[in-house]
Structure formats: C-alpha cells, structure tokens
Tab-separated table of C-alpha atoms and ligand atoms in Angstrom:
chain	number	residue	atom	x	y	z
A	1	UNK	CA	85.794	176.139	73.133
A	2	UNK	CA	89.116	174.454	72.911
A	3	UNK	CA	91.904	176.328	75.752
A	4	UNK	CA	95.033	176.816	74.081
A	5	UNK	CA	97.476	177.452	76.972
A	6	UNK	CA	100.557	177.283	75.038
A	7	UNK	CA	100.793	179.937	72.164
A	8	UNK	CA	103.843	179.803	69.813
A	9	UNK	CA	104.554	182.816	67.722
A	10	UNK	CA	106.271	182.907	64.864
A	11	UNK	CA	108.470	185.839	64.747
A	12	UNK	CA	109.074	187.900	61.249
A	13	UNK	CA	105.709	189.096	59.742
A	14	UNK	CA	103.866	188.200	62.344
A	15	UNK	CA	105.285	190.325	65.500
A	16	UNK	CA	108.350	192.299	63.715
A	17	UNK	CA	107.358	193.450	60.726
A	18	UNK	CA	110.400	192.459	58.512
A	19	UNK	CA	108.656	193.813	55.568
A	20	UNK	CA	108.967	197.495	56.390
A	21	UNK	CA	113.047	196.642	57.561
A	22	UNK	CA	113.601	194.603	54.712
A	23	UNK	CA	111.702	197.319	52.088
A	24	UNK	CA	113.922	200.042	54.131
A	25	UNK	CA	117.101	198.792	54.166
A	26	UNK	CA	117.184	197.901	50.292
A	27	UNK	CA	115.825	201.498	49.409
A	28	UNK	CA	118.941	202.537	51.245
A	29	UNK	CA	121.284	200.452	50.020
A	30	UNK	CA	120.308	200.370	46.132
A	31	UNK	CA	120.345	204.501	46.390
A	32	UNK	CA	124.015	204.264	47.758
A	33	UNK	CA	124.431	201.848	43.881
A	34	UNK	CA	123.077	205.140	42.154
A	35	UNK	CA	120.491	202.731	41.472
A	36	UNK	CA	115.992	203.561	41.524
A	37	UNK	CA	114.896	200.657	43.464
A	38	UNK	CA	111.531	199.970	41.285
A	39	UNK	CA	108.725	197.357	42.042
A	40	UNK	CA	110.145	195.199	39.259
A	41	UNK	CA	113.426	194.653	41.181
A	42	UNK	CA	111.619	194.465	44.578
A	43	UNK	CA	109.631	191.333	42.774
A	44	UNK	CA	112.689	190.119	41.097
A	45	UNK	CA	114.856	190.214	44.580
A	46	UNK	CA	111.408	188.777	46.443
A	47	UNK	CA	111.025	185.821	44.156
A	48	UNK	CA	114.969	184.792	43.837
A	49	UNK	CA	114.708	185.112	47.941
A	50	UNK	CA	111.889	183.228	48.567
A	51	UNK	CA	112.771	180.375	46.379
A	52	UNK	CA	115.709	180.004	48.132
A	53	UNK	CA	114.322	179.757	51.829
A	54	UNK	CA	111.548	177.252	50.310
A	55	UNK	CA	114.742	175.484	49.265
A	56	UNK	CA	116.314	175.622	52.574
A	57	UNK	CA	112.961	174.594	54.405
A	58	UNK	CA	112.743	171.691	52.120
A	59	UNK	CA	116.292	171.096	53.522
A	60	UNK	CA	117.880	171.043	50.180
A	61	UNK	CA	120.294	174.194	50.211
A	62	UNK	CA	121.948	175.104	53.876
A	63	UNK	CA	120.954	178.894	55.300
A	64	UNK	CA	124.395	180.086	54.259
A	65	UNK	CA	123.490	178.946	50.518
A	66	UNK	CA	120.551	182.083	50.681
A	67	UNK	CA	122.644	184.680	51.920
A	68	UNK	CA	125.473	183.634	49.172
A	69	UNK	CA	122.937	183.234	46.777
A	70	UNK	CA	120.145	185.755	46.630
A	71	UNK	CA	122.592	188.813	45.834
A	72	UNK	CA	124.917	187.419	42.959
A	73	UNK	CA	121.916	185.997	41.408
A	74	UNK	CA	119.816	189.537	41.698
A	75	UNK	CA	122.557	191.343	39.795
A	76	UNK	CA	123.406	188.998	37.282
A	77	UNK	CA	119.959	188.653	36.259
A	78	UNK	CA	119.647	192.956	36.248
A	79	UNK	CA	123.292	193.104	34.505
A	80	UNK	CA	124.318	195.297	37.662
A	81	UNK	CA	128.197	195.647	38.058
A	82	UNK	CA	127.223	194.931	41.886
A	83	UNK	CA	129.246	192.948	44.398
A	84	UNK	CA	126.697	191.152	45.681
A	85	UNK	CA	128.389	189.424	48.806
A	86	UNK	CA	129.225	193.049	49.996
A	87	UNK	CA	125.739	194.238	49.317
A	88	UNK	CA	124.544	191.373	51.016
A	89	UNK	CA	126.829	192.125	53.906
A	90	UNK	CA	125.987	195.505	54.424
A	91	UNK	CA	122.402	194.081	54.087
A	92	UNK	CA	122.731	191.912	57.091
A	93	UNK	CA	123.730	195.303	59.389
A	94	UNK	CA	121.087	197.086	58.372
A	95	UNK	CA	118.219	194.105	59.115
A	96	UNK	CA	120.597	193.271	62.117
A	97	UNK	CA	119.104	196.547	63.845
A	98	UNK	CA	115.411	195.993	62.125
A	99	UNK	CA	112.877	196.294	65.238
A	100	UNK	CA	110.303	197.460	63.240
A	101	UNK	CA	106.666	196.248	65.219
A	102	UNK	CA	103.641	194.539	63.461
A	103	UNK	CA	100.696	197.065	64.727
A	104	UNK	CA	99.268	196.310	67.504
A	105	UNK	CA	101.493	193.328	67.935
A	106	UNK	CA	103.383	194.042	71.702
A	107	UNK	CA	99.916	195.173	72.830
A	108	UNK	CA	98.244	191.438	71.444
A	109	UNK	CA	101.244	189.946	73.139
A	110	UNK	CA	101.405	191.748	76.880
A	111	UNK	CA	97.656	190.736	76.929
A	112	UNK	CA	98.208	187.394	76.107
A	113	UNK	CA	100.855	186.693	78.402
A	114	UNK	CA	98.955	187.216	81.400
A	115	UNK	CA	97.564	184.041	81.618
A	116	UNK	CA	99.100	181.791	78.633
A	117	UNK	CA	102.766	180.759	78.222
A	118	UNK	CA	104.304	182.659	75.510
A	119	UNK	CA	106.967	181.179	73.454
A	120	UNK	CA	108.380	182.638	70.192
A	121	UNK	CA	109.386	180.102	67.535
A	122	UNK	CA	111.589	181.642	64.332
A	123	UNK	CA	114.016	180.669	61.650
A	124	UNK	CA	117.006	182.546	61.385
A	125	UNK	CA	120.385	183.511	63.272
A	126	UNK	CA	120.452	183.299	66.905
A	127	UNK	CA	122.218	186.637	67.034
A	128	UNK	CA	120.151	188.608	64.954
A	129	UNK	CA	116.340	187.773	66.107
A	130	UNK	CA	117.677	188.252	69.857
A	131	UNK	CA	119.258	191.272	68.524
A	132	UNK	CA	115.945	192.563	67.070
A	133	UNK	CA	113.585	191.376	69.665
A	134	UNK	CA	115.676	192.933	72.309
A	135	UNK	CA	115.653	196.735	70.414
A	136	UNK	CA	111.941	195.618	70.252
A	137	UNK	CA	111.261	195.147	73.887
A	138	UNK	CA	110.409	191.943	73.347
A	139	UNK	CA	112.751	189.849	75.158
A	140	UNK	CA	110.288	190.346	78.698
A	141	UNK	CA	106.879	189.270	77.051
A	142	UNK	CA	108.565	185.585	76.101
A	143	UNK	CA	109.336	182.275	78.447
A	144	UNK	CA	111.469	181.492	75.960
A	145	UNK	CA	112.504	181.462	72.853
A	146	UNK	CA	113.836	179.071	69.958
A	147	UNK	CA	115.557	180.266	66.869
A	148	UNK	CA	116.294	177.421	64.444
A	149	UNK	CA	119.796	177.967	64.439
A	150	UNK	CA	120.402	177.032	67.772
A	151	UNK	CA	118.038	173.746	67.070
A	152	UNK	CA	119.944	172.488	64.502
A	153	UNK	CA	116.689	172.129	62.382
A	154	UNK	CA	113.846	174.832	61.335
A	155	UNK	CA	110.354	174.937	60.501
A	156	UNK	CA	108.593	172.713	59.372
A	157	UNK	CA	111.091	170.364	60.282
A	158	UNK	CA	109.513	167.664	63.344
A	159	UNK	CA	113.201	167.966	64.425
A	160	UNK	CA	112.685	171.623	65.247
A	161	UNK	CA	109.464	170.690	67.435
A	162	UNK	CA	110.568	168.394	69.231
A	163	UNK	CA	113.608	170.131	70.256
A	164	UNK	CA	110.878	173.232	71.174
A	165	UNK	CA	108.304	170.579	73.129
A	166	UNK	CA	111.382	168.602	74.660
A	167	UNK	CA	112.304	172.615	76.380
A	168	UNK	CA	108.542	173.964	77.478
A	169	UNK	CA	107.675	172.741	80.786
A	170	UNK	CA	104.832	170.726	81.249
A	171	UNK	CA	104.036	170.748	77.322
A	172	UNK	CA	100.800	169.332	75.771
A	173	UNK	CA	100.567	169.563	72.363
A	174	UNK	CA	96.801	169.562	73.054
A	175	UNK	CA	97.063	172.884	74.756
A	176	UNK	CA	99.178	174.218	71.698
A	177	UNK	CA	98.573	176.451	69.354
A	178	UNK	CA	100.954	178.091	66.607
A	179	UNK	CA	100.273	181.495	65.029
A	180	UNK	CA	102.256	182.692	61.907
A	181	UNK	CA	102.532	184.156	58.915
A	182	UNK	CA	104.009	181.214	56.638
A	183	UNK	CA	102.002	178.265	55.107
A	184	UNK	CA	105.157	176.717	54.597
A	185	UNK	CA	107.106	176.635	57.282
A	186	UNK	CA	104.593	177.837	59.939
A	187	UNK	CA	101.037	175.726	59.326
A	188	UNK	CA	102.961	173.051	57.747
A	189	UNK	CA	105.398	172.877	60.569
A	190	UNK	CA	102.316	172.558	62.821
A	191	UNK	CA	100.353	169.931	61.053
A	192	UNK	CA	102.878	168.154	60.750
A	193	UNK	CA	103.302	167.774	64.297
A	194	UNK	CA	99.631	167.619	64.962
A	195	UNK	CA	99.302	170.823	66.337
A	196	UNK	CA	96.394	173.377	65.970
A	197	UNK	CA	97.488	176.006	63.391
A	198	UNK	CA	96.291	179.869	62.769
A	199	UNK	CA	97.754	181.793	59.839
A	200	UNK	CA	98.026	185.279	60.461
A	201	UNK	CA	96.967	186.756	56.989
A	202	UNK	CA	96.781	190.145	57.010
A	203	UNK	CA	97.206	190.708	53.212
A	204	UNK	CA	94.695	188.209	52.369
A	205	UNK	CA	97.409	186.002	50.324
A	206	UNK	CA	95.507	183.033	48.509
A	207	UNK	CA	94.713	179.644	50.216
A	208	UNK	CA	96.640	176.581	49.726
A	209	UNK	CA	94.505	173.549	49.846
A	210	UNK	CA	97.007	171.130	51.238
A	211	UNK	CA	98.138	173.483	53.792
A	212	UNK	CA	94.886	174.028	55.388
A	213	UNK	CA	95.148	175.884	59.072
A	214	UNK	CA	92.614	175.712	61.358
A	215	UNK	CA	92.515	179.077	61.886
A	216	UNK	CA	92.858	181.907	59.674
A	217	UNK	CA	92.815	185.889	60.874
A	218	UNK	CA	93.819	188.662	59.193
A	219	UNK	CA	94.435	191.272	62.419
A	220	UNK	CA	96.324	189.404	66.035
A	221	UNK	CA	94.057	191.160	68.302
A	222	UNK	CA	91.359	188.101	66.795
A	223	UNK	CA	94.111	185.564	68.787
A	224	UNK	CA	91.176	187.109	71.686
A	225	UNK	CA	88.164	184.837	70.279
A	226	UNK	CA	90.436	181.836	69.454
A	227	UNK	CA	92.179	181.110	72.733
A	228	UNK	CA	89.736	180.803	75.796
A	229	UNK	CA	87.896	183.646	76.171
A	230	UNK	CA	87.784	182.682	80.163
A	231	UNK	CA	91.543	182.991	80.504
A	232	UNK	CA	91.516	187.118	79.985
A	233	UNK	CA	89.219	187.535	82.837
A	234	UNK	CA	90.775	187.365	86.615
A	235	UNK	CA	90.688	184.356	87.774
A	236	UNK	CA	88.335	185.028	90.879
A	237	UNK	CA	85.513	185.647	88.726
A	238	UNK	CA	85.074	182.063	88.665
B	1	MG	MG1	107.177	184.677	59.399
C-alpha cells in the first residue's frame, strides 16, 4: 500500500460545509427582499455562480469579476428590483461567519494528524477562510495553510502548487495526496501536478472521464483505508 504522508485538504465541501452556510444565508437574505427563495432560484443562482468560478479557474475572469457578477446577473434574469452589489455585500458577512462542519470532518482530521502532516489547500479570501476555520476550531489541526489569494494563483493552477510544495518542509510529491470535493479545481489541480488525487463525493455527482481521480469516497472517515493503515497504530507496535 502506497504511504501518503502529506495530506492536502481542500477546504469548502469537503471540511466546512459551505453548502448549509451558503443555503442559510440566502434563505435569510431573500426573506429580508419579501422574496420565497424556491429551488428554481437556488438552481438559477447555483448555475450563474458556478460558471463564473469555472471562469475564474480557467483564469479568464479575476475573483472580483464573481462577486460583481453573480448578483446583478441573478436579478436581471428574475426581473427583481434588487441591488445586487448590496445583496452581495451583505452576502459576504453572513458566509464571513459560516463555520458550519462537514460531519464527521474535525473527528477524520484530529485522527489524521497524529501521524501525517496536515495542510489545508483552498480558493478564496485570505480573511474569510481563516475567519471560518478559526470559528471552526480548525486553525490547531493544520501545519499550515494556503488560500489562493495569498498565492497569487488558485487551483488547478501549477502556479498555486508550487507555491504550496516550495512552503511544506521536506515535501515529496510522492508522499502526497489531495482530497477534495472539486473535479475541477481539486483532481485537476492534482493531476496536473502529478499528484495522487481522491474526490470526496458524498452526493454521488457523475464521473468525468478526463478528470479521472485515483480515488473516489463518498464519507472522509474512508481517508482510513487509503493512507497507510500502519501510520494510525503507535509506533512501538512495530
Ligand atoms: Mg471545495
């Protein structure tokens, strides 16, 4: 079995679960419109947002482009008399505090970091994911951790990993493994790099054949099997 010392987690959907903030915040703020937030708009909102970080990952829009964006365009395309840099602003407070956990992710994570090196590698704003992590009790379970805005690149950019591997001590990429929830930015990031991959799938969301990972898992607690088994006993058993 292959020992993966080095485990690099992605951050949103796979430890916080930025679902349940996101999903929580909007209810909020659409109710304070006088407005039923319905599945329909939920979709609406999720596509217009997630073609716009595929955009930015592809590096063809800049990050402020998708918070400038996804609002205005939501709106216009509902007919909503909404200011949508304001909602987007209020937005930002509300999944500024988001520490909403993935189950069963800080108890995957405190297990793991007894005897593998635990970095955490996310796209987003420097000030925010430390924010969230923080109100998370996260902080403590990481050696470190890189958010793309302090990189000056993001996933799957190779300019984001080497930044990452020029900062770990002692790095092999051999001994590297990174677990997340995005095909796009997370397994591609990874092969691209020539890393081994595992996409953490717990809604079963359909295969891409070009972005193949080498692992797939649906709960974290099956990170147990993948990295070596030997490493969660003490070390004096040996
Ligand atoms: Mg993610």
């Amino acid at each position: 079995m292959k020992h993966y010392h080095f485990l690099l987690f992605d951050i949103d959907d796979t430890i916080l679960d930025f679902k349940a903030t996101e999903n929580s915040a909007l209810t909020f703020l659409f109710e304070q419109q006088g407005i039923i937030l319905t599945d329909q708009i939920k979709d609406q909102y999720e596509q217009i947002n997630q073609s716009l970080w595929q955009a930015f990952e592809r590096n063809e829009i800049d990050r402020n482009a998708i918070f400038t964006s996804r609002f205005p365009l939501l709106f216009k395309e509902l007919d909503f008399a909404v200011d949508g840099l304001v909602f987007e602003k209020n937005y930002r407070y509300l999944l500024n505090k988001g520490d909403d956990i993935i189950d069963g992710s800080l108890k995957v994570l405190k297990k793991l970091s007894l005897n593998h090196s635990i970095y955490a590698v996310t796209n987003g704003m420097s000030k925010t994911q430390y924010q969230r992590m923080e109100s998370a009790n996260l902080l403590p379970l990481f050696k470190d951790i890189f958010v793309s805005e302090d990189t000056g690149y993001q996933k799957p950019m190779q300019g984001y990993f080497d930044y990452v591997f020029e900062r770990i001590p002692n790095f092999s990429i051999q001994q590297s493994l990174i677990i997340g929830d995005s095909l796009s930015s997370d397994i591609l990031g990874g092969k691209t790099v020539g890393m081994d991959t595992c996409w953490f799938n717990p809604n079963s969301k359909p295969t891409n054949p070009s972005i193949q990972p080498t692992y797939q898992i649906k709960k974290l607690d099956q990170l147990y099997d993948i990295v070596s088994k030997k490493e969660l006993l003490p070390k004096n058993t040996f």
